[in-house]
Amino acid sequence: MPAALPVPPLRAATAIALLALSASPAVAQEIDEARCAANKAAGTITFLTSFGYAASPGILDVVAARELGYFEALCLDVEMQPGSTNTQLVSAGRAQIAGIGGASDTLVARDNGAEIIGIATYGNVGAIEIITMADSGIETLADFTGKIVGYKGAVAPQFSAMFLDNGVEPTGIEWVSVGYDPSILPGGQVQGLGAYKSNEPRVLEEQGHTIREWDPDAFGIHTTFNTQVANAQFAADHPTAVEDFLRASFHALDWIEAEDANLDTALDWAAALSPAGYDIPRSKRRFRKEMALITESQPEGTGIGWQSVAQWTPEAEMLQRFGLVTETPDIASAMTPAFVDAIRGDDGALIWP
């Protein structure tokens, strides 16, 4: 695990003006020459998004940081790509930083041998749930037995834990891999659907459907969401680059949140990057919902990105209790608060030059 390193002063007599940011609220930014050199030595940082260019914190702020010139202002060369097998690619060094679901995903990936480390966690509450139609006849978790439930990628460990912790064997459910069209739920192809709280439930409600939401948090399964991970060796070798990647991202998130028009601009940038159609109004609602989940769950005195061993412990215990990992998770080596601690003050406020 990379040790916490002192942050070189970002304002110094030897500081150099790097960039006039015409799109940014700031006119110019400065960075210490030594830190600039250290960041440039990291080379190109390939960042993999957790899901396309979706309007999610952890994605949209990285898009904005690049467009606003914040990465360049901190001497970082950042390339963005829509992610796929993020933990494998980061572990192999084909990408340096990526977004994944949360602490559980990090711990499971490491249990499978991935050489990654959690560097920031955005949300301190789960962002996923299972949804059913209100008139489906599913009234309790036990009623899911024998039903078809769709999932994306893999069955989320918090879903398995939610059922197991309430006396329901998840192997009695017919799990099927599905795409991202929620119409399969009212269409009857599935009786339950794994969903993001900010997306599929809201889409179906907009279409006039009445749904029921089965939130693992409501059943005692407390998790996190939107964890940024880095290649473990890269993070150890280039700590200032990791710190300043996060610094630029969080600064862009503050910029997005400052004015509604800024969110509109950021969404336009994301839409331009997306090869598929991009629903701006729906994406705006998604971003606002996820930001609400993040801010409402943020521990007092901390800033977005904060993480700790205590924060990750419930998920580690959940994974171990239900046999979802082969070994007891070593949280202290799976994540580090050092990078976020280096860029935020004692009150959680971001330190920006």
Short mmCIF file of C-alpha atoms in Angstrom, two decimals:
data_model
loop_
_atom_site.label_atom_id
_atom_site.label_comp_id
_atom_site.label_asym_id
_atom_site.label_seq_id
_atom_site.Cartn_x
_atom_site.Cartn_y
_atom_site.Cartn_z
CA MET A 1 0.00 0.00 0.00
CA PRO A 2 1.43 3.38 -0.91
CA ALA A 3 2.38 5.39 2.13
CA ALA A 4 0.87 8.77 2.80
CA LEU A 5 3.26 11.28 1.35
CA PRO A 6 3.53 15.00 2.10
CA VAL A 7 1.93 17.14 -0.55
CA PRO A 8 4.41 19.55 -2.11
CA PRO A 9 3.14 23.13 -1.86
CA LEU A 10 1.14 24.03 -4.93
CA ARG A 11 1.96 27.72 -4.56
CA ALA A 12 5.65 28.49 -4.36
CA ALA A 13 8.13 31.10 -5.51
CA THR A 14 9.25 28.73 -8.24
CA ALA A 15 5.72 27.96 -9.40
CA ILE A 16 4.97 28.36 -13.09
CA ALA A 17 1.74 29.34 -14.77
CA LEU A 18 0.67 26.40 -16.86
CA LEU A 19 -2.57 27.22 -18.53
CA ALA A 20 -5.18 29.90 -19.05
CA LEU A 21 -8.47 28.08 -18.69
CA SER A 22 -10.92 29.99 -20.85
CA ALA A 23 -13.71 27.50 -20.10
CA SER A 24 -12.98 27.36 -16.40
CA PRO A 25 -14.02 29.76 -13.64
CA ALA A 26 -10.29 30.20 -12.96
CA VAL A 27 -8.06 32.31 -15.23
CA ALA A 28 -4.85 30.39 -14.66
CA GLN A 29 -3.49 27.76 -12.34
CA GLU A 30 -0.02 27.24 -10.92
CA ILE A 31 1.81 24.15 -9.78
CA ASP A 32 5.22 23.60 -8.28
CA GLU A 33 7.81 22.66 -10.91
CA ALA A 34 8.95 19.59 -9.00
CA ARG A 35 5.41 18.31 -8.67
CA CYS A 36 4.77 19.05 -12.34
CA ALA A 37 7.81 16.98 -13.29
CA ALA A 38 6.68 14.11 -11.06
CA ASN A 39 3.23 14.12 -12.64
CA LYS A 40 4.64 14.19 -16.17
CA ALA A 41 6.86 11.23 -15.29
CA ALA A 42 3.70 9.18 -14.77
CA GLY A 43 3.10 9.28 -18.53
CA THR A 44 -0.33 8.93 -20.08
CA ILE A 45 -2.96 7.93 -17.53
CA THR A 46 -5.66 5.83 -19.15
CA PHE A 47 -8.92 6.15 -17.21
CA LEU A 48 -11.71 3.62 -17.80
CA THR A 49 -15.22 4.78 -16.97
CA SER A 50 -17.50 2.48 -15.01
CA PHE A 51 -20.26 2.68 -17.64
CA GLY A 52 -19.83 4.53 -20.92
CA TYR A 53 -20.11 8.28 -20.48
CA ALA A 54 -23.11 8.06 -18.18
CA ALA A 55 -24.11 11.05 -16.07
CA SER A 56 -22.67 9.62 -12.88
CA PRO A 57 -20.29 11.17 -10.36
CA GLY A 58 -16.98 9.46 -10.97
CA ILE A 59 -17.55 9.75 -14.72
CA LEU A 60 -19.03 13.16 -15.47
CA ASP A 61 -16.56 14.98 -13.25
CA VAL A 62 -13.64 13.29 -15.02
CA VAL A 63 -15.12 14.33 -18.37
CA ALA A 64 -15.45 17.91 -17.10
CA ALA A 65 -11.95 17.95 -15.59
CA ARG A 66 -10.50 17.09 -18.98
CA GLU A 67 -12.62 19.61 -20.89
CA LEU A 68 -11.94 22.38 -18.39
CA GLY A 69 -8.20 21.82 -18.59
CA TYR A 70 -7.82 20.86 -14.93
CA PHE A 71 -5.73 17.78 -15.70
CA GLU A 72 -3.44 19.75 -17.96
CA ALA A 73 -3.14 22.45 -15.30
CA LEU A 74 -1.71 19.82 -12.97
CA CYS A 75 0.65 18.41 -15.62
CA LEU A 76 -1.38 15.25 -16.15
CA ASP A 77 -1.94 13.57 -19.50
CA VAL A 78 -5.29 11.78 -19.11
CA GLU A 79 -6.95 9.62 -21.75
CA MET A 80 -10.54 8.49 -21.17
CA GLN A 81 -12.10 5.31 -22.49
CA PRO A 82 -15.44 3.63 -21.79
CA GLY A 83 -14.71 0.70 -19.52
CA SER A 84 -15.39 -3.00 -19.88
CA THR A 85 -13.38 -5.46 -17.79
CA ASN A 86 -11.98 -2.64 -15.70
CA THR A 87 -10.38 -4.52 -12.83
CA GLN A 88 -8.56 -6.90 -15.16
CA LEU A 89 -7.32 -4.11 -17.43
CA VAL A 90 -6.11 -1.97 -14.53
CA SER A 91 -4.48 -4.95 -12.84
CA ALA A 92 -2.63 -5.76 -16.07
CA GLY A 93 -1.45 -2.15 -16.41
CA ARG A 94 -3.33 -1.57 -19.66
CA ALA A 95 -5.14 1.23 -17.80
CA GLN A 96 -3.99 3.05 -14.70
CA ILE A 97 -7.24 4.22 -13.05
CA ALA A 98 -10.84 3.09 -13.44
CA GLY A 99 -14.26 3.36 -11.89
CA ILE A 100 -15.99 0.25 -10.56
CA GLY A 101 -19.12 -0.46 -8.57
CA GLY A 102 -17.87 -0.07 -5.02
CA ALA A 103 -15.83 -1.55 -2.19
CA SER A 104 -17.29 -5.04 -2.69
CA ASP A 105 -16.17 -5.12 -6.31
CA THR A 106 -12.67 -4.09 -5.29
CA LEU A 107 -12.44 -6.75 -2.59
CA VAL A 108 -13.80 -9.50 -4.85
CA ALA A 109 -11.42 -8.51 -7.66
CA ARG A 110 -8.46 -8.62 -5.29
CA ASP A 111 -9.64 -11.99 -3.98
CA ASN A 112 -9.43 -13.14 -7.60
CA GLY A 113 -5.86 -11.89 -7.85
CA ALA A 114 -6.29 -8.38 -9.28
CA GLU A 115 -3.44 -6.05 -8.38
CA ILE A 116 -5.55 -2.97 -7.78
CA ILE A 117 -6.10 -0.56 -4.90
CA GLY A 118 -9.10 1.58 -4.01
CA ILE A 119 -8.16 5.27 -4.10
CA ALA A 120 -11.53 7.02 -3.57
CA THR A 121 -15.12 6.09 -2.80
CA TYR A 122 -17.93 8.47 -3.73
CA GLY A 123 -21.05 7.03 -2.10
CA ASN A 124 -21.55 5.62 1.41
CA VAL A 125 -24.80 3.91 0.55
CA GLY A 126 -25.73 1.31 -2.03
CA ALA A 127 -26.73 2.52 -5.51
CA ILE A 128 -28.34 -0.67 -6.76
CA GLU A 129 -31.52 -2.55 -5.97
CA ILE A 130 -33.94 -5.08 -7.41
CA ILE A 131 -37.20 -3.81 -8.85
CA THR A 132 -40.46 -5.63 -9.49
CA MET A 133 -43.82 -4.57 -10.87
CA ALA A 134 -46.15 -3.53 -8.05
CA ASP A 135 -48.75 -6.08 -9.18
CA SER A 136 -46.26 -8.93 -9.65
CA GLY A 137 -47.45 -10.82 -6.59
CA ILE A 138 -43.96 -10.62 -5.06
CA GLU A 139 -44.63 -9.38 -1.54
CA THR A 140 -41.65 -10.77 0.39
CA LEU A 141 -38.10 -11.79 -0.42
CA ALA A 142 -39.19 -15.42 -0.19
CA ASP A 143 -41.54 -14.81 -3.12
CA PHE A 144 -38.53 -14.41 -5.42
CA THR A 145 -37.89 -18.16 -5.24
CA GLY A 146 -38.59 -19.67 -8.65
CA LYS A 147 -38.83 -16.25 -10.31
CA ILE A 148 -36.67 -14.95 -13.17
CA VAL A 149 -34.49 -12.01 -12.11
CA GLY A 150 -32.30 -10.14 -14.55
CA TYR A 151 -28.80 -8.94 -13.71
CA LYS A 152 -26.09 -7.02 -15.54
CA GLY A 153 -22.56 -8.36 -15.73
CA ALA A 154 -22.71 -10.55 -12.63
CA VAL A 155 -25.13 -11.08 -9.77
CA ALA A 156 -24.25 -8.33 -7.30
CA PRO A 157 -22.95 -9.68 -3.98
CA GLN A 158 -25.30 -7.38 -2.08
CA PHE A 159 -28.24 -9.07 -3.80
CA SER A 160 -27.02 -12.52 -2.75
CA ALA A 161 -26.38 -11.23 0.77
CA MET A 162 -29.83 -9.61 0.98
CA PHE A 163 -31.52 -12.93 0.25
CA LEU A 164 -29.18 -15.10 2.33
CA ASP A 165 -29.40 -12.78 5.33
CA ASN A 166 -33.17 -13.07 5.23
CA GLY A 167 -33.36 -16.85 4.90
CA VAL A 168 -33.79 -17.09 1.13
CA GLU A 169 -31.43 -19.27 -0.91
CA PRO A 170 -30.45 -17.22 -4.00
CA THR A 171 -29.78 -20.42 -5.97
CA GLY A 172 -33.54 -20.93 -5.92
CA ILE A 173 -33.91 -17.82 -8.09
CA GLU A 174 -33.46 -18.07 -11.86
CA TRP A 175 -30.85 -15.41 -12.56
CA VAL A 176 -30.45 -14.34 -16.18
CA SER A 177 -28.00 -11.91 -17.77
CA VAL A 178 -29.81 -9.01 -19.43
CA GLY A 179 -29.08 -5.73 -21.15
CA TYR A 180 -30.00 -2.20 -20.13
CA ASP A 181 -33.57 -1.95 -21.43
CA PRO A 182 -35.88 -1.91 -18.38
CA SER A 183 -38.97 -2.57 -20.54
CA ILE A 184 -38.31 -6.30 -20.10
CA LEU A 185 -39.78 -5.96 -16.60
CA PRO A 186 -43.25 -4.63 -17.52
CA GLY A 187 -43.01 -6.77 -20.67
CA GLY A 188 -42.91 -9.89 -18.51
CA GLN A 189 -39.61 -11.36 -19.71
CA VAL A 190 -38.38 -11.14 -16.11
CA GLN A 191 -40.19 -10.84 -12.81
CA GLY A 192 -37.36 -8.94 -11.13
CA LEU A 193 -34.61 -6.70 -12.43
CA GLY A 194 -31.33 -5.55 -10.95
CA ALA A 195 -31.29 -1.78 -11.33
CA TYR A 196 -29.56 1.45 -10.44
CA LYS A 197 -31.65 3.55 -8.08
CA SER A 198 -30.99 6.58 -10.28
CA ASN A 199 -31.92 4.99 -13.58
CA GLU A 200 -34.28 2.10 -14.39
CA PRO A 201 -36.84 2.76 -11.61
CA ARG A 202 -37.09 6.40 -12.65
CA VAL A 203 -37.41 5.50 -16.35
CA LEU A 204 -40.27 3.09 -15.69
CA GLU A 205 -42.02 5.61 -13.45
CA GLU A 206 -41.74 8.22 -16.21
CA GLN A 207 -43.48 5.73 -18.49
CA GLY A 208 -46.37 5.43 -16.05
CA HIS A 209 -45.48 2.09 -14.47
CA THR A 210 -45.85 1.42 -10.75
CA ILE A 211 -42.93 -0.52 -9.38
CA ARG A 212 -41.66 -1.85 -6.08
CA GLU A 213 -38.05 -1.34 -5.04
CA TRP A 214 -36.09 -3.92 -3.04
CA ASP A 215 -33.18 -1.98 -1.62
CA PRO A 216 -30.47 -4.09 0.09
CA ASP A 217 -29.84 -1.20 2.50
CA ALA A 218 -33.43 -1.52 3.73
CA PHE A 219 -32.69 -5.17 4.53
CA GLY A 220 -29.52 -4.48 6.51
CA ILE A 221 -26.97 -4.85 3.71
CA HIS A 222 -24.96 -1.62 3.80
CA THR A 223 -22.56 -0.99 0.95
CA THR A 224 -20.82 1.75 -1.03
CA PHE A 225 -20.82 2.83 -4.65
CA ASN A 226 -18.55 4.42 -7.22
CA THR A 227 -15.05 3.46 -6.14
CA GLN A 228 -12.09 4.61 -8.20
CA VAL A 229 -9.29 2.05 -8.31
CA ALA A 230 -5.72 2.29 -9.53
CA ASN A 231 -3.08 -0.17 -10.59
CA ALA A 232 -1.34 -0.88 -7.29
CA GLN A 233 2.20 -0.50 -8.64
CA PHE A 234 1.32 2.67 -10.54
CA ALA A 235 -0.17 4.21 -7.40
CA ALA A 236 2.94 3.35 -5.40
CA ASP A 237 5.27 4.72 -8.08
CA HIS A 238 3.32 7.91 -8.90
CA PRO A 239 1.46 9.09 -5.78
CA THR A 240 1.28 12.77 -6.79
CA ALA A 241 -0.26 11.83 -10.13
CA VAL A 242 -2.97 9.81 -8.37
CA GLU A 243 -3.58 12.62 -5.89
CA ASP A 244 -3.86 15.22 -8.64
CA PHE A 245 -6.09 13.03 -10.83
CA LEU A 246 -8.51 12.97 -7.91
CA ARG A 247 -7.92 16.67 -7.13
CA ALA A 248 -8.84 17.67 -10.69
CA SER A 249 -11.88 15.36 -10.72
CA PHE A 250 -13.25 16.67 -7.42
CA HIS A 251 -12.57 20.27 -8.47
CA ALA A 252 -14.61 19.61 -11.62
CA LEU A 253 -17.37 18.06 -9.51
CA ASP A 254 -17.47 21.23 -7.41
CA TRP A 255 -17.68 23.23 -10.65
CA ILE A 256 -20.58 21.11 -11.93
CA GLU A 257 -22.44 21.54 -8.67
CA ALA A 258 -21.86 25.31 -8.53
CA GLU A 259 -24.41 26.18 -11.22
CA ASP A 260 -27.15 24.32 -13.04
CA ALA A 261 -25.77 25.65 -16.33
CA ASN A 262 -22.45 23.97 -15.58
CA LEU A 263 -24.19 20.60 -15.31
CA ASP A 264 -25.81 21.25 -18.67
CA THR A 265 -22.42 22.00 -20.19
CA ALA A 266 -20.86 18.86 -18.69
CA LEU A 267 -23.71 16.75 -20.05
CA ASP A 268 -23.16 18.23 -23.50
CA TRP A 269 -19.51 17.19 -23.29
CA ALA A 270 -20.48 13.66 -22.26
CA ALA A 271 -23.05 13.46 -25.03
CA ALA A 272 -20.42 14.44 -27.58
CA LEU A 273 -18.23 11.55 -26.41
CA SER A 274 -21.04 8.99 -26.47
CA PRO A 275 -21.44 7.08 -29.76
CA ALA A 276 -25.03 6.19 -28.89
CA GLY A 277 -27.99 8.46 -28.22
CA TYR A 278 -27.76 10.60 -25.09
CA ASP A 279 -30.92 11.67 -23.29
CA ILE A 280 -29.91 14.96 -21.66
CA PRO A 281 -33.00 15.51 -19.43
CA ARG A 282 -32.93 11.92 -18.18
CA SER A 283 -29.17 12.07 -17.64
CA LYS A 284 -29.57 15.26 -15.65
CA ARG A 285 -32.08 13.59 -13.35
CA ARG A 286 -29.76 10.62 -12.98
CA PHE A 287 -26.83 12.81 -11.96
CA ARG A 288 -28.94 14.72 -9.43
CA LYS A 289 -30.24 11.48 -7.89
CA GLU A 290 -26.77 10.02 -7.53
CA MET A 291 -25.37 13.24 -6.08
CA ALA A 292 -28.22 13.20 -3.55
CA LEU A 293 -27.32 9.64 -2.57
CA ILE A 294 -23.70 10.71 -2.14
CA THR A 295 -24.23 13.92 -0.21
CA GLU A 296 -26.92 12.46 2.05
CA SER A 297 -24.63 9.57 3.01
CA GLN A 298 -21.42 11.60 3.40
CA PRO A 299 -20.03 11.36 6.94
CA GLU A 300 -19.78 14.72 8.68
CA GLY A 301 -16.42 16.42 8.33
CA THR A 302 -15.39 14.44 5.27
CA GLY A 303 -15.40 15.24 1.57
CA ILE A 304 -16.47 13.19 -1.42
CA GLY A 305 -13.95 10.45 -2.10
CA TRP A 306 -13.21 9.84 1.59
CA GLN A 307 -12.75 6.21 2.50
CA SER A 308 -11.63 4.24 5.51
CA VAL A 309 -11.19 0.72 6.79
CA ALA A 310 -14.30 1.16 8.94
CA GLN A 311 -16.29 2.26 5.88
CA TRP A 312 -15.33 -0.89 3.96
CA THR A 313 -15.66 -3.31 6.89
CA PRO A 314 -19.42 -4.08 6.52
CA GLU A 315 -18.89 -5.14 2.92
CA ALA A 316 -15.82 -7.20 3.76
CA GLU A 317 -17.77 -8.98 6.51
CA MET A 318 -20.70 -9.52 4.15
CA LEU A 319 -18.48 -11.10 1.51
CA GLN A 320 -16.83 -13.38 4.04
CA ARG A 321 -20.03 -14.30 5.87
CA PHE A 322 -21.69 -15.57 2.73
CA GLY A 323 -18.66 -17.20 1.16
CA LEU A 324 -18.36 -14.68 -1.65
CA VAL A 325 -14.57 -14.49 -1.20
CA THR A 326 -12.08 -17.29 -0.63
CA GLU A 327 -10.02 -15.48 2.00
CA THR A 328 -10.65 -12.89 4.70
CA PRO A 329 -10.38 -9.52 2.90
CA ASP A 330 -7.37 -7.44 3.91
CA ILE A 331 -9.02 -4.03 3.73
CA ALA A 332 -5.90 -2.10 4.73
CA SER A 333 -4.09 -3.32 1.63
CA ALA A 334 -7.14 -3.18 -0.64
CA MET A 335 -7.65 0.56 -0.20
CA THR A 336 -5.87 3.62 1.11
CA PRO A 337 -7.19 6.96 2.35
CA ALA A 338 -3.78 8.55 1.71
CA PHE A 339 -4.55 10.06 -1.68
CA VAL A 340 -7.80 11.74 -0.68
CA ASP A 341 -6.39 12.80 2.69
CA ALA A 342 -3.53 14.53 0.88
CA ILE A 343 -5.85 16.75 -1.15
CA ARG A 344 -8.54 17.61 1.41
CA GLY A 345 -8.25 19.71 4.54
CA ASP A 346 -9.32 18.65 8.01
CA ASP A 347 -12.82 19.93 7.27
CA GLY A 348 -13.06 17.85 4.10
CA ALA A 349 -12.72 20.85 1.77
CA LEU A 350 -10.69 20.32 -1.39
CA ILE A 351 -7.26 21.94 -1.53
CA TRP A 352 -6.90 23.51 -4.95
CA PRO A 353 -3.97 25.71 -6.00
#
